[in-house]
PDB file of C-alpha atoms in Angstrom:
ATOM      1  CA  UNK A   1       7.482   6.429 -23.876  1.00  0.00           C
ATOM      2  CA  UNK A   2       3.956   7.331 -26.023  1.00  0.00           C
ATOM      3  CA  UNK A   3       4.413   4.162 -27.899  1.00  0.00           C
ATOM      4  CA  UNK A   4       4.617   2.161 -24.784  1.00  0.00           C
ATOM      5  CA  UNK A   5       1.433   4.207 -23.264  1.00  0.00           C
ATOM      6  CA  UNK A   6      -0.522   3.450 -26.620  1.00  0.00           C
ATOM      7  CA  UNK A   7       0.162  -0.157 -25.810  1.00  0.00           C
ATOM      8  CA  UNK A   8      -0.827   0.080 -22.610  1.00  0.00           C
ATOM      9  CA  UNK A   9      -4.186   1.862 -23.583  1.00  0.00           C
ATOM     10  CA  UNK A  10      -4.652  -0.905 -25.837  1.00  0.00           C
ATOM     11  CA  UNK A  11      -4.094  -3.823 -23.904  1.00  0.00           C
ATOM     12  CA  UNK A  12      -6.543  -1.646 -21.222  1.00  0.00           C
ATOM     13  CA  UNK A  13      -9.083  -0.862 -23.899  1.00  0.00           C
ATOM     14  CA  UNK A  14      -9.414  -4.706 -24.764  1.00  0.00           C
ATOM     15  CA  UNK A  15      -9.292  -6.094 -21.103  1.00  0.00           C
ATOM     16  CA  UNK A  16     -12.467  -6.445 -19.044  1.00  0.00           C
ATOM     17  CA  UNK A  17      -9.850  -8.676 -16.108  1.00  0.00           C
ATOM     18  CA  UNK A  18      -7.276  -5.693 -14.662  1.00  0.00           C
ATOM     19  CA  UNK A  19      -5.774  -6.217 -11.607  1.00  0.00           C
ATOM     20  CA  UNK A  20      -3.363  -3.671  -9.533  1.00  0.00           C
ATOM     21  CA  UNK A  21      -0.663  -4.545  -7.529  1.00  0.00           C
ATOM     22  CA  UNK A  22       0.538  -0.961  -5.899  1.00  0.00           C
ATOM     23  CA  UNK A  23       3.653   0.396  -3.623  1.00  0.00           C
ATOM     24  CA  UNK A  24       4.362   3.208  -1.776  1.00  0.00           C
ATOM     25  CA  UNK A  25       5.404   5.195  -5.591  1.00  0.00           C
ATOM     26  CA  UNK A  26       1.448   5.306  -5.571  1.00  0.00           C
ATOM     27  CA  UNK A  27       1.245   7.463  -2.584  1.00  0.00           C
ATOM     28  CA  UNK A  28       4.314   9.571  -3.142  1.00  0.00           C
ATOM     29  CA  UNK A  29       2.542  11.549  -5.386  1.00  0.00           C
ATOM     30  CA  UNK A  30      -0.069  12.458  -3.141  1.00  0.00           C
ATOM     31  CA  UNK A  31       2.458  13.861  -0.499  1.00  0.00           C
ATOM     32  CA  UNK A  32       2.664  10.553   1.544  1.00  0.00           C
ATOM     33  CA  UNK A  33       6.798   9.776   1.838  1.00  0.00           C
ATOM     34  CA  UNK A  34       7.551   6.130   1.463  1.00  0.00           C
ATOM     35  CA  UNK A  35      10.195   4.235   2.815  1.00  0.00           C
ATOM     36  CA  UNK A  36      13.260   3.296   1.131  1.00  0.00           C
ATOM     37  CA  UNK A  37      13.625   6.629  -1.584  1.00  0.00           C
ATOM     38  CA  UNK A  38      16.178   9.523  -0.960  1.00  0.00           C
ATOM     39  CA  UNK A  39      13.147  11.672   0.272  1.00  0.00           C
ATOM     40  CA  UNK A  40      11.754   8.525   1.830  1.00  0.00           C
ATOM     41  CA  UNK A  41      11.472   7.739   5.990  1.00  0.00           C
ATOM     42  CA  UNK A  42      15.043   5.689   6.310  1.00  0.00           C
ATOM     43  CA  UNK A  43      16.799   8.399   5.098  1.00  0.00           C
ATOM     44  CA  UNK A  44      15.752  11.108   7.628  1.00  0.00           C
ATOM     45  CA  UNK A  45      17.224  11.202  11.402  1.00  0.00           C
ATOM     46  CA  UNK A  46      15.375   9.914  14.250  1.00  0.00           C
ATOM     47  CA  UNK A  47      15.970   8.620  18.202  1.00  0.00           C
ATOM     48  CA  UNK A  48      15.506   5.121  16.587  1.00  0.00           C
ATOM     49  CA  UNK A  49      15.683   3.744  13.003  1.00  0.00           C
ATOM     50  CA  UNK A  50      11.792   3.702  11.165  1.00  0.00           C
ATOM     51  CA  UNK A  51      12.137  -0.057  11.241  1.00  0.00           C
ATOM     52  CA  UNK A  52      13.383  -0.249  14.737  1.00  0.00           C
ATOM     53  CA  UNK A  53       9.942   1.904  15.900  1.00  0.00           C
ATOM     54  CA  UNK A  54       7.434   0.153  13.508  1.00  0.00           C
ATOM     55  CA  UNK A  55       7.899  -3.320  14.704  1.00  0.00           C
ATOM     56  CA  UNK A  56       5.723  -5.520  17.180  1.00  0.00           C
ATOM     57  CA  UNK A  57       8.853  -5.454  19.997  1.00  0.00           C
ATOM     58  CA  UNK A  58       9.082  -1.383  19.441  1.00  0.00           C
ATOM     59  CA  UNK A  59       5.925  -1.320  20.013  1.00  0.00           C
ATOM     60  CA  UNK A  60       5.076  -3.373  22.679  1.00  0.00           C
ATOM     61  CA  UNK A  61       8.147  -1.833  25.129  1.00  0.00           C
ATOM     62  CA  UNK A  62       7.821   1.823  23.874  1.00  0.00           C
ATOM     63  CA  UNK A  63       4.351   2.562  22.874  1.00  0.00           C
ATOM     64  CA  UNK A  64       4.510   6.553  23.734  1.00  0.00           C
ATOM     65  CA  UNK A  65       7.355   6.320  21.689  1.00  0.00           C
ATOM     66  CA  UNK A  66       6.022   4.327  18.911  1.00  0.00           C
ATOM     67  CA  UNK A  67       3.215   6.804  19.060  1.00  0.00           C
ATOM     68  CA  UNK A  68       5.156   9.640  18.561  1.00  0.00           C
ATOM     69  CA  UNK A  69       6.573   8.725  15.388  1.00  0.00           C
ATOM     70  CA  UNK A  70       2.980   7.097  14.456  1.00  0.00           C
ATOM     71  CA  UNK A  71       1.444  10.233  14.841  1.00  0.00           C
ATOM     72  CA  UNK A  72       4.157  12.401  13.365  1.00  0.00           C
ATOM     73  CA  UNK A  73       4.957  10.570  10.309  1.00  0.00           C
ATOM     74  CA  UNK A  74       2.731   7.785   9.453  1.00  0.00           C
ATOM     75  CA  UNK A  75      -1.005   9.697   9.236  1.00  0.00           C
ATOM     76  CA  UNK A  76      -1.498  11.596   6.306  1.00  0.00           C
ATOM     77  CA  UNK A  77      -5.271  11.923   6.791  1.00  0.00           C
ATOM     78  CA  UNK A  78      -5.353  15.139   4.475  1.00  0.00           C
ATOM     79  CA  UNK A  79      -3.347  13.977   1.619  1.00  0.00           C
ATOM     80  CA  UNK A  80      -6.159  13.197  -1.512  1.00  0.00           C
ATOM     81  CA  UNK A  81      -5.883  10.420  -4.100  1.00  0.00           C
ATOM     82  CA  UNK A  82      -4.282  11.138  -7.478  1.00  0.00           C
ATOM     83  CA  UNK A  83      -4.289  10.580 -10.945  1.00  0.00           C
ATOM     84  CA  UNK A  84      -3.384   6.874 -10.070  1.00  0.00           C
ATOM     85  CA  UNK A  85      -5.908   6.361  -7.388  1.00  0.00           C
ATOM     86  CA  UNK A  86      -8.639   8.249  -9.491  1.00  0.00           C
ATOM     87  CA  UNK A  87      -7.800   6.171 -12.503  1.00  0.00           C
ATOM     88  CA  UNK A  88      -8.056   2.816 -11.073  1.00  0.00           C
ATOM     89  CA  UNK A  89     -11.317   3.588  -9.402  1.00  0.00           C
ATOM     90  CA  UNK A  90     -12.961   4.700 -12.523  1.00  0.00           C
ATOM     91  CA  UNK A  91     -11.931   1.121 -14.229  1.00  0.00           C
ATOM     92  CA  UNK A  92     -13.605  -0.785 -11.285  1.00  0.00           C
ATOM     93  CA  UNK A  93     -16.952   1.727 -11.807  1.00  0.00           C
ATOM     94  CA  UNK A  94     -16.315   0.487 -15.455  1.00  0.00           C
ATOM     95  CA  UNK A  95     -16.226  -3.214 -14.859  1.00  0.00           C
ATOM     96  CA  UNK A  96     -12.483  -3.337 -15.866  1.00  0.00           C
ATOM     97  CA  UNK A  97     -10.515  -3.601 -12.744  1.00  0.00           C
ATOM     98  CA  UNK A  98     -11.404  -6.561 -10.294  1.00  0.00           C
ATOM     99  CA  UNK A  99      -9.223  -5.284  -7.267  1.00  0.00           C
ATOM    100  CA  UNK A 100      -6.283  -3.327  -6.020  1.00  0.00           C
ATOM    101  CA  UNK A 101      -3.796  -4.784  -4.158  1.00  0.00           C
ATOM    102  CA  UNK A 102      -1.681  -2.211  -2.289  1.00  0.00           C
ATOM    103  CA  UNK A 103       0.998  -2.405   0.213  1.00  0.00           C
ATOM    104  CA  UNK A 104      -0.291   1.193   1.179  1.00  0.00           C
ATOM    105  CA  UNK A 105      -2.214   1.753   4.875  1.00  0.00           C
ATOM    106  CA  UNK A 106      -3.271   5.635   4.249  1.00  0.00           C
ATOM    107  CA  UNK A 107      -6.879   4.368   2.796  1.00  0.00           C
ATOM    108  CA  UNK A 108      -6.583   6.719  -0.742  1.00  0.00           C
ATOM    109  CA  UNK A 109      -7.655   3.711  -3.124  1.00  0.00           C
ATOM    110  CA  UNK A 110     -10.906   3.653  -0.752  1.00  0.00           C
ATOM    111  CA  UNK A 111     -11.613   7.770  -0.720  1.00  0.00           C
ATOM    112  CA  UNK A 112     -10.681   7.571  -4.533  1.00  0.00           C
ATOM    113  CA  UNK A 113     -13.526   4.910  -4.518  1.00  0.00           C
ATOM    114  CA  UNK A 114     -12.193   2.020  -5.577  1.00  0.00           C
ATOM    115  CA  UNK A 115     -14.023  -0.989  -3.581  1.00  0.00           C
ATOM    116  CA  UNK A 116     -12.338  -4.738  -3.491  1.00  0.00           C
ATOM    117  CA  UNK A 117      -9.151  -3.053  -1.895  1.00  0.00           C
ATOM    118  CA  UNK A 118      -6.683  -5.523  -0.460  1.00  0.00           C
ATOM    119  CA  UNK A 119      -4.437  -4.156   1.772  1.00  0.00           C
ATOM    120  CA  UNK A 120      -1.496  -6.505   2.395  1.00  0.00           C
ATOM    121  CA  UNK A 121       0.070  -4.235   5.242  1.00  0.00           C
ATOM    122  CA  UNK A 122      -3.534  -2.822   7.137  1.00  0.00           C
ATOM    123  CA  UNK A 123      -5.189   0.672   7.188  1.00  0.00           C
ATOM    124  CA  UNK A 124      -4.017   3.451   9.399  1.00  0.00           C
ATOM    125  CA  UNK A 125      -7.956   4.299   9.454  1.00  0.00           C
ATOM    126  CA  UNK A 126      -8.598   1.342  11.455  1.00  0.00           C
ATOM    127  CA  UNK A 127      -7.593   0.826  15.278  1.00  0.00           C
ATOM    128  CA  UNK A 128      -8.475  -1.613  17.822  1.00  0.00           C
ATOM    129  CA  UNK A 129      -8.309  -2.268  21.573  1.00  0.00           C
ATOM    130  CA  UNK A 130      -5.649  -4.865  22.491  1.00  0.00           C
ATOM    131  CA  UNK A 131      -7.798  -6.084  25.119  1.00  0.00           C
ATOM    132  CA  UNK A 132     -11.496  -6.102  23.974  1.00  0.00           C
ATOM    133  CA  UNK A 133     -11.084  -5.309  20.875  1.00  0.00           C
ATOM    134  CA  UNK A 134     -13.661  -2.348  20.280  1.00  0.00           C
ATOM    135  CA  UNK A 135     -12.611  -0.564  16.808  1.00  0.00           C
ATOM    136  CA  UNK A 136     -11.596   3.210  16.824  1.00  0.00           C
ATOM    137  CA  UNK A 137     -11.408   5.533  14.018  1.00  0.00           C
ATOM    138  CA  UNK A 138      -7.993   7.440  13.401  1.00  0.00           C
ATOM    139  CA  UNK A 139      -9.073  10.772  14.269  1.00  0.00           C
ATOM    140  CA  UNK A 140      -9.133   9.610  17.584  1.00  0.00           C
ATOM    141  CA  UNK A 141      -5.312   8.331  17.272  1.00  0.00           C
ATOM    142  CA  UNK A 142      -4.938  11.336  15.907  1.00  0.00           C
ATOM    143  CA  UNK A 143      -5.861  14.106  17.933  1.00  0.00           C
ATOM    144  CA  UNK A 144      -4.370  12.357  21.592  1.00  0.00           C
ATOM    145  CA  UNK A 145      -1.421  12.343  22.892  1.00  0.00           C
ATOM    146  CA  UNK A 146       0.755   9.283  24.471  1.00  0.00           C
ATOM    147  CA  UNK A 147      -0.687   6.355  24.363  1.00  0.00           C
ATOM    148  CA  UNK A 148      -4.643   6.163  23.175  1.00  0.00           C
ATOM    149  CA  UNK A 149      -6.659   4.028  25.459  1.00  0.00           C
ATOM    150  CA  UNK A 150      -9.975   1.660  24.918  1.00  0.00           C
ATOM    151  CA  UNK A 151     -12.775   2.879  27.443  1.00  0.00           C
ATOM    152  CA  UNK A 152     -11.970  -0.657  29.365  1.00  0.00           C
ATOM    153  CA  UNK A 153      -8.418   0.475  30.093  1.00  0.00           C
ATOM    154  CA  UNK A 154      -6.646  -0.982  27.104  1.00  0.00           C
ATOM    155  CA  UNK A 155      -4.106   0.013  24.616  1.00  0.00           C
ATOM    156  CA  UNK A 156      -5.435   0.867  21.458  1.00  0.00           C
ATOM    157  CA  UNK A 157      -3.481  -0.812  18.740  1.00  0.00           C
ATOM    158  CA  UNK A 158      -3.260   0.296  14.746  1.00  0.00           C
ATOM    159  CA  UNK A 159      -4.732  -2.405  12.793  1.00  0.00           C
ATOM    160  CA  UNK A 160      -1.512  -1.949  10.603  1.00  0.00           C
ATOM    161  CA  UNK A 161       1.007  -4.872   9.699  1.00  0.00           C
ATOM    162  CA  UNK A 162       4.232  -4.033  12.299  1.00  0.00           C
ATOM    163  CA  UNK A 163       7.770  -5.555  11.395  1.00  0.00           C
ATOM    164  CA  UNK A 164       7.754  -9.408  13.101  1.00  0.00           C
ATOM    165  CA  UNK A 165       4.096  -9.518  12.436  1.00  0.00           C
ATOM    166  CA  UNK A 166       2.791 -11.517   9.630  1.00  0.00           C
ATOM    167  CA  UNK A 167       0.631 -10.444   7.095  1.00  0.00           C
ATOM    168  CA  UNK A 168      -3.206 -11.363   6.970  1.00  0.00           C
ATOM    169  CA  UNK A 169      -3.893 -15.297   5.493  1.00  0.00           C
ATOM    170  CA  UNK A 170      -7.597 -14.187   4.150  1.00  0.00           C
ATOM    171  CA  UNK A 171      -6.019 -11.223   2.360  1.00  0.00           C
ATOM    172  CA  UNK A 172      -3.177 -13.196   0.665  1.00  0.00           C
ATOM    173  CA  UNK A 173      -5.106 -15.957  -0.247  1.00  0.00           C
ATOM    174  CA  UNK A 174      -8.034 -13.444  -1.685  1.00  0.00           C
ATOM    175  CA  UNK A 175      -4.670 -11.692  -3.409  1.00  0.00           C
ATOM    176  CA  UNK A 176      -3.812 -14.565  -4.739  1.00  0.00           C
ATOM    177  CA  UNK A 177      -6.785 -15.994  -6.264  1.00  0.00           C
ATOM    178  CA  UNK A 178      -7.452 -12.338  -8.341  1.00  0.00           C
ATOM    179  CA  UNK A 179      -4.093 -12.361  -9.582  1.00  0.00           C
ATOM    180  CA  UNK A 180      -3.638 -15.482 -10.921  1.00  0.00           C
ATOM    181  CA  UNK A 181      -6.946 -15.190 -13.358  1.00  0.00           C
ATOM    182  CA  UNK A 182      -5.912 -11.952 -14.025  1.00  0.00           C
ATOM    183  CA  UNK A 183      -5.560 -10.738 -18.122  1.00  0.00           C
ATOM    184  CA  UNK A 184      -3.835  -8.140 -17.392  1.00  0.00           C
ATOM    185  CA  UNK A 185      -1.388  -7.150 -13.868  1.00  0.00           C
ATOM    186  CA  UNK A 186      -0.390  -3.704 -13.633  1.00  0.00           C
ATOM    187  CA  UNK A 187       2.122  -3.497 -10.687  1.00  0.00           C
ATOM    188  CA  UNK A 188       2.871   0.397  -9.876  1.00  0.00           C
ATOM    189  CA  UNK A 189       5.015   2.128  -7.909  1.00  0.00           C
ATOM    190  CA  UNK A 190       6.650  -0.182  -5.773  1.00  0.00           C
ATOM    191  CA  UNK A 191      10.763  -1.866  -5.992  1.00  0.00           C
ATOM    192  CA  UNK A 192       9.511  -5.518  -5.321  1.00  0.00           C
ATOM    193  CA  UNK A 193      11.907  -5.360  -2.466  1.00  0.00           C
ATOM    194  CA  UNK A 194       9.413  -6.469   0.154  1.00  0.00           C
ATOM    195  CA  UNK A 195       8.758  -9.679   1.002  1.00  0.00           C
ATOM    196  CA  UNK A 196       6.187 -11.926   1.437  1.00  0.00           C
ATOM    197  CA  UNK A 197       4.217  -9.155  -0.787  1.00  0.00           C
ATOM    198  CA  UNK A 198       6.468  -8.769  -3.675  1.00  0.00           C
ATOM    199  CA  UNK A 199       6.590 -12.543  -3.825  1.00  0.00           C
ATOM    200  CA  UNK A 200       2.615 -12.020  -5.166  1.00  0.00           C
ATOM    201  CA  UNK A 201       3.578 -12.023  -8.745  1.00  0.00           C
ATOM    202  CA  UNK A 202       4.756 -15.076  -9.172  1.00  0.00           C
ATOM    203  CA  UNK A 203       0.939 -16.205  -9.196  1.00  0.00           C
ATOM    204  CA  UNK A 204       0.275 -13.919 -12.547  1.00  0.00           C
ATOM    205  CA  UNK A 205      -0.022 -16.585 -15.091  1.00  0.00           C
ATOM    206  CA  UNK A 206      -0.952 -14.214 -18.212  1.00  0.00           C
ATOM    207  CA  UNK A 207       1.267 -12.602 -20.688  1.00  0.00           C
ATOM    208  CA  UNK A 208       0.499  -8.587 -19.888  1.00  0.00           C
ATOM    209  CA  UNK A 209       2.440  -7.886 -16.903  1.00  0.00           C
ATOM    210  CA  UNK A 210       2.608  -4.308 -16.863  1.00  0.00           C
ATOM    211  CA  UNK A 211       5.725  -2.101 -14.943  1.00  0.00           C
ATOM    212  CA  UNK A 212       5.088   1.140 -13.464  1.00  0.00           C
ATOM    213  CA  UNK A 213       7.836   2.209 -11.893  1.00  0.00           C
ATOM    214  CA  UNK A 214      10.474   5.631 -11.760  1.00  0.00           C
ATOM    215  CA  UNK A 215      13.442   3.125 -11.408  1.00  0.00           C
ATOM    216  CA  UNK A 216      14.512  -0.561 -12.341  1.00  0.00           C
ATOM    217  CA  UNK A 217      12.524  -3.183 -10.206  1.00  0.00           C
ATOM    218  CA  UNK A 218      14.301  -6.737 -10.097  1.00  0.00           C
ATOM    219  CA  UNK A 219      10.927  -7.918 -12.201  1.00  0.00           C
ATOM    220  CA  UNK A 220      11.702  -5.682 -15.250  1.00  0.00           C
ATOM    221  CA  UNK A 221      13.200  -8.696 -17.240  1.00  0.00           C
ATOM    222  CA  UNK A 222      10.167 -10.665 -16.676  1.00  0.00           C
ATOM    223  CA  UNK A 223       7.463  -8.081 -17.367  1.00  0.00           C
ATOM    224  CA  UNK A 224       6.064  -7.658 -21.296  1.00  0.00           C
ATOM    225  CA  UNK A 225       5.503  -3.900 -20.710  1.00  0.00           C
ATOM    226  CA  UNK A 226       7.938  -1.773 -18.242  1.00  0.00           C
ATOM    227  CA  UNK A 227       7.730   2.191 -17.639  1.00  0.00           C
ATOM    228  CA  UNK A 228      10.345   4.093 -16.267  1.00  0.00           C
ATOM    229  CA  UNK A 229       7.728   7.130 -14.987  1.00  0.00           C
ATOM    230  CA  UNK A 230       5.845   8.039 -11.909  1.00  0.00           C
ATOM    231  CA  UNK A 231       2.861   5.851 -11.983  1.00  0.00           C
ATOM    232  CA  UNK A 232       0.351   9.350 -11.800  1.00  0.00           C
ATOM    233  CA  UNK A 233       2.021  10.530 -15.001  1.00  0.00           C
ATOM    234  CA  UNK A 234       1.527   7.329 -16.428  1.00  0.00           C
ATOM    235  CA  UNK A 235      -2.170   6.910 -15.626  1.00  0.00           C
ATOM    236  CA  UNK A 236      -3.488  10.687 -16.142  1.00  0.00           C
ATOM    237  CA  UNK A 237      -2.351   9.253 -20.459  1.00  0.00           C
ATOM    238  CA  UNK A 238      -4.627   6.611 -20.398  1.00  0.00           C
TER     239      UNK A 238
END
């Protein structure tokens, strides 16, 4: 384990081209539960399955529903970045990191203050009106109850990625384009189990691909560097 963190400071300390690709492991350690762990959202009891209430149909049909478990499980607005988050942020200030990709919506990259964030799967902090359109911050999601409405009568939608929606062309493409001239990718906290966004690797073309993760990912035989640790243990080393 230290030799494979002195490596990893080393490849860091010689790199001026770092990119991130993150999971949910990232926010885990900031008290944010992710989805598919023992502790995670699929394994706890609800009305509905998670991915039954998080897609567009749910959504659409139940809203006060949807809501319900939005509001309950999904916000995390007091949870604070971590070693991970803090880390990262400090190698952008330093000219070192070019961007995070994340598959994270809670926004901690951002309040860590990191700034060419790409979030694959939205922002919880953002919110729109269905019908006009007219942005709303999540406090007001928040602190209602049923379903939030614009001021012109419409439903107020989470600009967040729902199942059966697709993800965002600009921010692929953008994801892309970083990490395929990438030096070094660093991909943290995440199984590679989702699709289109675990697909993203396959774009690295260097010969640093870096694996941050507490168990096996299906891209450990392809990486030159994996770690079997949680990604905030990893990063407060280096």
């Amino acid at each position: 384990m230290d030799e494979k963190i002195a490596k990893l400071k080393e490849w860091i300390d010689g790199s001026d081209n770092i990119v991130f690709f993150g999971g949910a492991g990232v926010s885990t350690e900031s008290g944010i539960p992710d989805f598919r762990s023992v502790d995670g959202l699929y394994n706890q009891q609800y009305k509905y399955p998670p991915e039954t209430i998080l897609s567009h149909t749910f959504f659409l049909s139940e809203t006060e529903e949807f809501y319900r478990f939005y509001r309950a499980k999904m916000l995390a607005l007091d949870a604070k970045p971590n070693a991970a988050h803090l880390k990262l942020a400090e190698w952008e200030r330093e000219g070192k990191c070019h961007a995070v990709v994340t598959q994270n919506i809670d926004g901690l990259h951002q309040k860590a203050g990191s700034k060419e964030v790409l979030e694959l799967h939205g922002s919880v902090l953002r919110n729109y009106c269905m019908r006009c359109r007219k942005p709303y911050p999540v406090e007001d999601i928040a602190k209602d109850t049923g379903i939030p409405r614009c001021s012109c009568g419409g439903i107020i939608k989470p600009d967040v990625v729902l199942y059966e929606e697709g993800l965002d062309s600009y921010t692929i493409n953008k994801s892309v384009d970083y990490i395929s001239k990438a030096d070094i990718l660093i991909i943290g906290g995440t199984s590679l189990a989702v699709y289109p966004a675990a697909g993203l690797i396959d774009y690295y073309r260097g010969n640093k691909l870096v694996l941050v993760n507490k168990s096996p990912t299906p891209a450990d035989r392809r990486a030159d560097l994996v770690i079997h640790a949680p990604i905030g243990e990893v990063f407060s080393q280096l």
